[in-house]
Amino acid sequence: MADQLLQQAQDLFEGQIDFEGQKLTELFSTIILAVTGLLAFILGFSQGNIWTTLWIGLGGTALTFLLVVPPYPIYNENPEKWLRANSGISGSGIEVDGKKIN
């Protein structure tokens, strides 16, 4: 029973994303953090309140976390086609110094 619960938790938190999804999450996080950082600085400076700056920055970080960390299906739209484990390069015809490598 504990193994089943552990497996369910692992499936929930593991989250598979592809390489295009990784690029997309990097773009999202960069844009959101830059915009909220700039907004936090401008509003905090104009009000003369460091707490405004910190709370807006914290909100931007939380928003970034919610958009980037969970493995949404949009992050796995281009999965890689991996070779089977038993397929090797035997018989590929690679030659090194005139000798065939199997």
CSV table of C-alpha atoms in Angstrom, one decimal:
chain,number,residue,atom,x,y,z
A,1,MET,CA,0.0,0.0,0.0
A,2,ALA,CA,2.8,2.4,0.9
A,3,ASP,CA,4.5,1.6,-2.4
A,4,GLN,CA,1.4,2.4,-4.4
A,5,LEU,CA,1.1,5.8,-2.6
A,6,LEU,CA,4.8,6.5,-3.2
A,7,GLN,CA,4.4,5.6,-6.9
A,8,GLN,CA,1.4,7.9,-7.2
A,9,ALA,CA,3.2,10.8,-5.6
A,10,GLN,CA,6.2,10.2,-7.8
A,11,ASP,CA,4.1,10.2,-10.9
A,12,LEU,CA,2.4,13.4,-9.8
A,13,PHE,CA,5.6,15.3,-8.9
A,14,GLU,CA,8.0,13.9,-11.5
A,15,GLY,CA,6.5,15.8,-14.5
A,16,GLN,CA,7.8,15.1,-17.9
A,17,ILE,CA,8.5,18.0,-20.2
A,18,ASP,CA,10.4,18.0,-23.6
A,19,PHE,CA,13.2,20.3,-24.8
A,20,GLU,CA,10.8,22.8,-26.4
A,21,GLY,CA,8.9,22.9,-23.2
A,22,GLN,CA,12.1,23.7,-21.3
A,23,LYS,CA,12.8,26.6,-23.7
A,24,LEU,CA,9.2,27.8,-23.2
A,25,THR,CA,9.5,27.7,-19.4
A,26,GLU,CA,12.8,29.5,-19.5
A,27,LEU,CA,11.3,32.2,-21.7
A,28,PHE,CA,8.2,32.5,-19.4
A,29,SER,CA,10.3,32.8,-16.3
A,30,THR,CA,12.7,35.4,-17.8
A,31,ILE,CA,9.9,37.6,-19.1
A,32,ILE,CA,7.7,37.4,-16.0
A,33,LEU,CA,10.6,38.0,-13.5
A,34,ALA,CA,12.0,40.9,-15.6
A,35,VAL,CA,8.6,42.6,-15.9
A,36,THR,CA,7.6,42.2,-12.3
A,37,GLY,CA,11.1,43.2,-11.1
A,38,LEU,CA,10.9,46.4,-13.2
A,39,LEU,CA,7.3,47.1,-12.1
A,40,ALA,CA,8.3,46.5,-8.4
A,41,PHE,CA,11.2,48.8,-8.7
A,42,ILE,CA,9.2,51.6,-10.4
A,43,LEU,CA,6.2,51.4,-8.0
A,44,GLY,CA,8.4,51.0,-4.9
A,45,PHE,CA,10.6,53.9,-5.9
A,46,SER,CA,7.7,56.2,-6.8
A,47,GLN,CA,6.0,55.5,-3.5
A,48,GLY,CA,9.2,55.4,-1.5
A,49,ASN,CA,8.2,52.1,0.1
A,50,ILE,CA,10.5,49.1,0.1
A,51,TRP,CA,7.6,46.9,1.2
A,52,THR,CA,5.8,47.6,-2.0
A,53,THR,CA,8.9,46.6,-4.0
A,54,LEU,CA,9.3,43.4,-2.0
A,55,TRP,CA,5.7,42.3,-2.2
A,56,ILE,CA,5.4,42.9,-5.9
A,57,GLY,CA,8.7,41.0,-6.4
A,58,LEU,CA,7.4,38.2,-4.2
A,59,GLY,CA,4.1,38.1,-6.2
A,60,GLY,CA,6.0,37.9,-9.4
A,61,THR,CA,8.1,35.1,-8.1
A,62,ALA,CA,5.0,33.2,-6.9
A,63,LEU,CA,3.3,33.7,-10.3
A,64,THR,CA,6.4,32.5,-12.1
A,65,PHE,CA,6.5,29.4,-9.8
A,66,LEU,CA,2.8,28.6,-10.6
A,67,LEU,CA,3.3,29.0,-14.4
A,68,VAL,CA,6.7,27.2,-14.7
A,69,VAL,CA,7.0,24.5,-12.1
A,70,PRO,CA,3.9,22.3,-12.7
A,71,PRO,CA,4.3,20.0,-15.8
A,72,TYR,CA,1.4,21.4,-17.8
A,73,PRO,CA,0.6,19.5,-21.1
A,74,ILE,CA,1.8,22.5,-23.1
A,75,TYR,CA,5.3,21.7,-22.0
A,76,ASN,CA,5.2,18.2,-23.5
A,77,GLU,CA,3.8,18.8,-27.0
A,78,ASN,CA,7.0,17.7,-28.8
A,79,PRO,CA,8.3,14.6,-27.1
A,80,GLU,CA,11.5,13.0,-28.3
A,81,LYS,CA,11.6,9.7,-30.1
A,82,TRP,CA,14.0,7.6,-28.1
A,83,LEU,CA,15.6,4.4,-29.3
A,84,ARG,CA,14.6,1.2,-27.7
A,85,ALA,CA,17.0,-0.1,-25.0
A,86,ASN,CA,18.0,-3.2,-26.9
A,87,SER,CA,18.8,-1.4,-30.2
A,88,GLY,CA,22.5,-0.8,-30.6
A,89,ILE,CA,24.9,0.2,-33.3
A,90,SER,CA,25.9,-3.3,-34.3
A,91,GLY,CA,26.2,-3.7,-38.1
A,92,SER,CA,26.2,0.1,-38.6
A,93,GLY,CA,29.3,-0.2,-40.9
A,94,ILE,CA,31.5,2.2,-38.9
A,95,GLU,CA,35.1,1.9,-40.0
A,96,VAL,CA,38.2,3.0,-38.0
A,97,ASP,CA,41.6,2.6,-39.6
A,98,GLY,CA,40.2,0.2,-42.1
A,99,LYS,CA,38.6,-2.1,-39.5
A,100,LYS,CA,34.9,-2.5,-39.1
A,101,ILE,CA,33.5,-1.9,-35.6
A,102,ASN,CA,30.5,-3.9,-34.5
